[in-house]
Amino acid sequence: MAVKPETKVLAFDAWGTLLDDCGIHTEWIRREIAPRFGVDVEKFHAIWDSYAMSLKASGKFMYMEELMLAGLKEALSRFSIRLPEDEVKRLNESCLEHFVKLVKLYEDVKPTLNALKGRYRLAILSDEDHWRLERILRRTGIKKFFEVVVTSSMVKAYKPSPLLFNELLRRMEVRPQEVLFVGDSPERDVLGAKRVGMKAVLLLRGKKEVDAPVKPDLTVNSLLELVSLLKRG
C-alpha cells in the first residue's frame, strides 16, 4: 500500500501496539494471590481475563476497572475463595496500579515516534480508562508526542464501535481518508478503522496473521518497518 499524500494523521492503538504488558497480570497473581490461596496462577489468570473480556464483548459498557473487578470476583468464586467486598476492591486496585507501574514500551516505539513527529499528526485510540492511560503515557515519556488521546471511557464504547473512531475524527478535525490507523487486532483495530473509512495497518509483532472479516491495507511486523514504508511514500 502506498501512503497517499492526503494522509495527515497516524493513530495508534495502545495495548499490544505501543504498550507491552506481557506477563504483568500473571506476575501480580503469583505475588499477591497464589501465596495466600494456593491457586494455579495460569488457570486463575485465564478465568479472570476471559470473564472480563466476555463482559466487554457483551455490548453493555463497563469501565475497564469494573471489568477487571468482575473478572477477579469470578476467578475468586471459581476457586471458592470468599473475601469481603472491600478487600476484593483493594486487590483489584493493587493489580491495576501494578500495570501502571510496570507496563513497558516496545523497543521500537520511541524511535518510531521520533521519526514521525513533525511529518504527521499523531493520536492514540485505546480501550482503556482515560485517567489510567494518561498516567501510563506520562510515566513512559510518550504523552508529548500525541495531539489527541481517545479512550473507551470517553465515549462509553469499545472497539470496533464507530463511536471511538468517529470521536477521533471529530477531535482531530479530519476526514477518514486522512487517517492511517495502526493496531494489533484484526477484529477491533482493523475492522473498526475500516468501518469508518480509515486506512488500517495490522501490526503482527511476530504473530501469525489470521483470516479476518476485513483485510488490512498493510501488514507489518514492527513499527520501524512501518516507518520505512512511510518514508518510501
Short mmCIF file of C-alpha atoms in Angstrom, two decimals:
data_model
loop_
_atom_site.label_atom_id
_atom_site.label_comp_id
_atom_site.label_asym_id
_atom_site.label_seq_id
_atom_site.Cartn_x
_atom_site.Cartn_y
_atom_site.Cartn_z
CA MET A 1 0.00 0.00 0.00
CA ALA A 2 1.36 3.38 -0.95
CA VAL A 3 0.68 6.06 1.65
CA LYS A 4 -1.30 8.74 -0.15
CA PRO A 5 -0.29 12.40 0.18
CA GLU A 6 -3.65 13.10 1.83
CA THR A 7 -2.64 11.08 4.92
CA LYS A 8 -2.29 13.61 7.70
CA VAL A 9 -2.84 11.61 10.88
CA LEU A 10 -1.26 8.43 12.22
CA ALA A 11 -3.37 7.00 15.03
CA PHE A 12 -2.22 4.13 17.22
CA ASP A 13 -3.83 1.52 19.39
CA ALA A 14 -2.15 1.42 22.83
CA TRP A 15 -2.03 -2.11 24.30
CA GLY A 16 -0.05 -4.55 22.16
CA THR A 17 0.94 -1.77 19.75
CA LEU A 18 2.77 0.78 21.88
CA LEU A 19 2.48 -0.74 25.36
CA ASP A 20 3.86 -4.16 26.32
CA ASP A 21 2.05 -5.70 29.30
CA CYS A 22 3.21 -9.27 28.71
CA GLY A 23 3.40 -11.21 31.98
CA ILE A 24 2.37 -8.32 34.25
CA HIS A 25 -1.01 -9.76 35.21
CA THR A 26 0.25 -13.27 35.95
CA GLU A 27 3.20 -11.87 37.91
CA TRP A 28 0.81 -9.95 40.16
CA ILE A 29 -1.32 -13.08 40.71
CA ARG A 30 1.80 -15.06 41.51
CA ARG A 31 2.85 -12.47 44.06
CA GLU A 32 -0.45 -11.46 45.65
CA ILE A 33 -2.92 -14.34 45.21
CA ALA A 34 -1.02 -17.61 44.87
CA PRO A 35 0.91 -17.45 48.20
CA ARG A 36 -2.30 -16.76 50.15
CA PHE A 37 -4.68 -19.17 48.49
CA GLY A 38 -2.55 -21.73 46.66
CA VAL A 39 -4.22 -21.17 43.29
CA ASP A 40 -2.91 -22.28 39.92
CA VAL A 41 -1.63 -18.97 38.56
CA GLU A 42 -2.28 -19.64 34.88
CA LYS A 43 -5.77 -21.01 35.48
CA PHE A 44 -6.70 -18.13 37.78
CA HIS A 45 -5.47 -15.65 35.18
CA ALA A 46 -7.34 -17.40 32.36
CA ILE A 47 -10.64 -17.28 34.27
CA TRP A 48 -10.15 -13.64 35.28
CA ASP A 49 -9.22 -12.47 31.79
CA SER A 50 -11.78 -14.48 29.83
CA TYR A 51 -14.65 -13.44 32.09
CA ALA A 52 -13.70 -9.75 31.92
CA MET A 53 -13.38 -9.92 28.13
CA SER A 54 -16.72 -11.71 27.78
CA LEU A 55 -18.39 -8.84 29.65
CA LYS A 56 -16.54 -6.34 27.48
CA ALA A 57 -17.92 -8.03 24.36
CA SER A 58 -21.47 -8.23 25.73
CA GLY A 59 -22.47 -4.79 24.44
CA LYS A 60 -23.17 -3.29 27.87
CA PHE A 61 -20.48 -0.72 28.64
CA MET A 62 -18.42 -1.10 31.79
CA TYR A 63 -15.24 0.77 32.63
CA MET A 64 -12.06 -1.31 32.42
CA GLU A 65 -11.70 -1.05 36.20
CA GLU A 66 -15.19 -2.54 36.57
CA LEU A 67 -14.44 -5.30 34.08
CA MET A 68 -11.27 -6.22 35.93
CA LEU A 69 -13.13 -6.26 39.25
CA ALA A 70 -15.84 -8.53 37.83
CA GLY A 71 -13.20 -10.87 36.43
CA LEU A 72 -11.39 -11.02 39.75
CA LYS A 73 -14.62 -11.82 41.57
CA GLU A 74 -15.36 -14.61 39.10
CA ALA A 75 -11.89 -16.14 39.50
CA LEU A 76 -12.10 -15.99 43.29
CA SER A 77 -15.54 -17.60 43.18
CA ARG A 78 -14.39 -20.40 40.88
CA PHE A 79 -11.63 -21.20 43.39
CA SER A 80 -14.13 -20.99 46.29
CA ILE A 81 -12.31 -18.04 47.84
CA ARG A 82 -14.56 -15.74 49.86
CA LEU A 83 -13.33 -12.27 50.77
CA PRO A 84 -15.03 -9.08 51.97
CA GLU A 85 -16.07 -6.72 49.18
CA ASP A 86 -13.67 -4.00 50.28
CA GLU A 87 -10.74 -6.41 50.22
CA VAL A 88 -11.61 -7.59 46.70
CA LYS A 89 -11.75 -3.95 45.56
CA ARG A 90 -8.39 -3.29 47.22
CA LEU A 91 -6.85 -6.26 45.41
CA ASN A 92 -8.25 -5.05 42.09
CA GLU A 93 -6.86 -1.56 42.66
CA SER A 94 -3.49 -3.07 43.55
CA CYS A 95 -3.45 -5.07 40.32
CA LEU A 96 -4.34 -2.06 38.19
CA GLU A 97 -1.65 0.00 39.89
CA HIS A 98 0.79 -2.82 39.16
CA PHE A 99 0.03 -2.38 35.44
CA VAL A 100 0.57 1.38 35.61
CA LYS A 101 3.95 0.97 37.28
CA LEU A 102 5.34 -1.94 35.27
CA VAL A 103 3.99 -1.64 31.72
CA LYS A 104 6.79 -1.05 29.21
CA LEU A 105 7.10 0.44 25.77
CA TYR A 106 8.09 -1.86 22.95
CA GLU A 107 11.65 -1.09 21.89
CA ASP A 108 10.58 0.35 18.54
CA VAL A 109 8.09 2.86 19.98
CA LYS A 110 10.27 5.87 20.80
CA PRO A 111 12.38 5.60 17.62
CA THR A 112 9.17 5.41 15.62
CA LEU A 113 7.54 8.40 17.30
CA ASN A 114 10.71 10.47 16.93
CA ALA A 115 10.83 9.59 13.22
CA LEU A 116 7.18 10.51 12.68
CA LYS A 117 6.85 13.69 14.73
CA GLY A 118 6.57 16.74 12.53
CA ARG A 119 5.70 14.64 9.49
CA TYR A 120 2.29 13.52 10.71
CA ARG A 121 -0.14 14.46 13.42
CA LEU A 122 -0.17 11.64 15.99
CA ALA A 123 -3.01 10.25 18.10
CA ILE A 124 -3.93 7.29 20.29
CA LEU A 125 -7.23 5.40 20.37
CA SER A 126 -7.47 2.83 23.16
CA ASP A 127 -9.82 0.53 25.03
CA GLU A 128 -8.84 1.90 28.44
CA ASP A 129 -9.99 4.14 31.27
CA HIS A 130 -8.70 7.58 30.37
CA TRP A 131 -7.09 8.55 33.66
CA ARG A 132 -5.07 5.31 33.79
CA LEU A 133 -3.81 5.59 30.22
CA GLU A 134 -2.82 9.22 30.79
CA ARG A 135 -0.74 8.13 33.80
CA ILE A 136 0.96 5.42 31.76
CA LEU A 137 1.72 7.76 28.86
CA ARG A 138 3.27 10.29 31.22
CA ARG A 139 5.31 7.68 33.08
CA THR A 140 6.67 6.16 29.88
CA GLY A 141 7.52 9.59 28.46
CA ILE A 142 5.44 9.47 25.26
CA LYS A 143 2.48 11.68 26.14
CA LYS A 144 4.22 14.66 24.48
CA PHE A 145 4.08 13.01 21.04
CA PHE A 146 0.29 12.80 20.82
CA GLU A 147 -2.05 15.61 19.91
CA VAL A 148 -5.15 13.65 20.88
CA VAL A 149 -5.83 10.62 23.10
CA VAL A 150 -9.26 9.00 22.74
CA THR A 151 -10.31 6.25 25.14
CA SER A 152 -13.28 3.95 25.57
CA SER A 153 -14.22 5.66 28.83
CA MET A 154 -14.72 8.96 26.98
CA VAL A 155 -17.44 7.61 24.66
CA LYS A 156 -18.72 4.63 26.71
CA ALA A 157 -17.92 2.11 23.98
CA TYR A 158 -15.16 -0.29 22.97
CA LYS A 159 -13.56 -1.01 19.62
CA PRO A 160 -14.63 -1.81 16.96
CA SER A 161 -17.52 0.58 17.73
CA PRO A 162 -17.56 3.51 15.28
CA LEU A 163 -18.11 5.80 18.29
CA LEU A 164 -14.41 5.73 19.20
CA PHE A 165 -13.13 6.18 15.66
CA ASN A 166 -15.59 8.97 14.90
CA GLU A 167 -14.61 10.71 18.13
CA LEU A 168 -11.01 10.65 16.95
CA LEU A 169 -12.06 12.20 13.62
CA ARG A 170 -14.07 14.86 15.44
CA ARG A 171 -11.25 15.84 17.77
CA MET A 172 -8.62 15.88 15.04
CA GLU A 173 -10.99 17.63 12.60
CA VAL A 174 -10.00 15.40 9.69
CA ARG A 175 -11.72 13.15 7.17
CA PRO A 176 -11.47 9.33 7.49
CA GLN A 177 -9.29 9.05 4.36
CA GLU A 178 -6.73 11.35 6.01
CA VAL A 179 -6.11 8.86 8.85
CA LEU A 180 -3.91 5.76 8.93
CA PHE A 181 -4.76 3.62 11.97
CA VAL A 182 -2.21 1.17 13.40
CA GLY A 183 -3.18 -1.68 15.70
CA ASP A 184 -2.53 -5.33 16.54
CA SER A 185 -6.11 -6.67 16.46
CA PRO A 186 -7.88 -7.58 13.20
CA GLU A 187 -11.25 -7.72 14.97
CA ARG A 188 -11.00 -4.48 16.96
CA ASP A 189 -8.47 -2.23 15.22
CA VAL A 190 -8.65 -3.11 11.54
CA LEU A 191 -12.41 -3.67 11.46
CA GLY A 192 -13.16 -0.54 13.47
CA ALA A 193 -10.94 1.70 11.36
CA LYS A 194 -12.15 0.34 8.01
CA ARG A 195 -15.79 0.67 9.04
CA VAL A 196 -15.50 4.45 9.22
CA GLY A 197 -13.34 4.78 6.10
CA MET A 198 -9.83 4.96 7.57
CA LYS A 199 -6.86 3.04 6.18
CA ALA A 200 -5.70 0.31 8.57
CA VAL A 201 -2.30 -1.20 9.34
CA LEU A 202 -2.14 -4.55 11.15
CA LEU A 203 0.90 -4.86 13.42
CA LEU A 204 1.87 -8.50 13.94
CA ARG A 205 4.90 -8.29 16.26
CA GLY A 206 5.89 -11.83 15.36
CA LYS A 207 2.38 -13.27 15.49
CA LYS A 208 0.96 -15.22 12.58
CA GLU A 209 -1.59 -13.33 10.51
CA VAL A 210 -5.04 -14.92 10.73
CA ASP A 211 -8.08 -14.69 8.50
CA ALA A 212 -10.28 -11.77 9.48
CA PRO A 213 -13.60 -10.39 8.28
CA VAL A 214 -11.86 -7.26 6.96
CA LYS A 215 -8.38 -7.19 5.45
CA PRO A 216 -5.88 -4.51 6.50
CA ASP A 217 -4.46 -2.19 3.90
CA LEU A 218 -0.98 -3.06 5.13
CA THR A 219 0.60 -5.66 7.43
CA VAL A 220 3.90 -5.06 9.22
CA ASN A 221 5.92 -6.91 11.83
CA SER A 222 7.24 -3.83 13.61
CA LEU A 223 6.64 -0.11 13.85
CA LEU A 224 10.05 0.56 12.34
CA GLU A 225 9.01 -1.43 9.28
CA LEU A 226 6.06 0.93 9.01
CA VAL A 227 8.37 3.95 9.28
CA SER A 228 10.48 2.61 6.45
CA LEU A 229 7.42 2.12 4.24
CA LEU A 230 6.13 5.59 5.05
CA LYS A 231 9.45 7.13 4.04
CA ARG A 232 9.20 5.44 0.65
CA GLY A 233 5.78 7.05 0.23
#
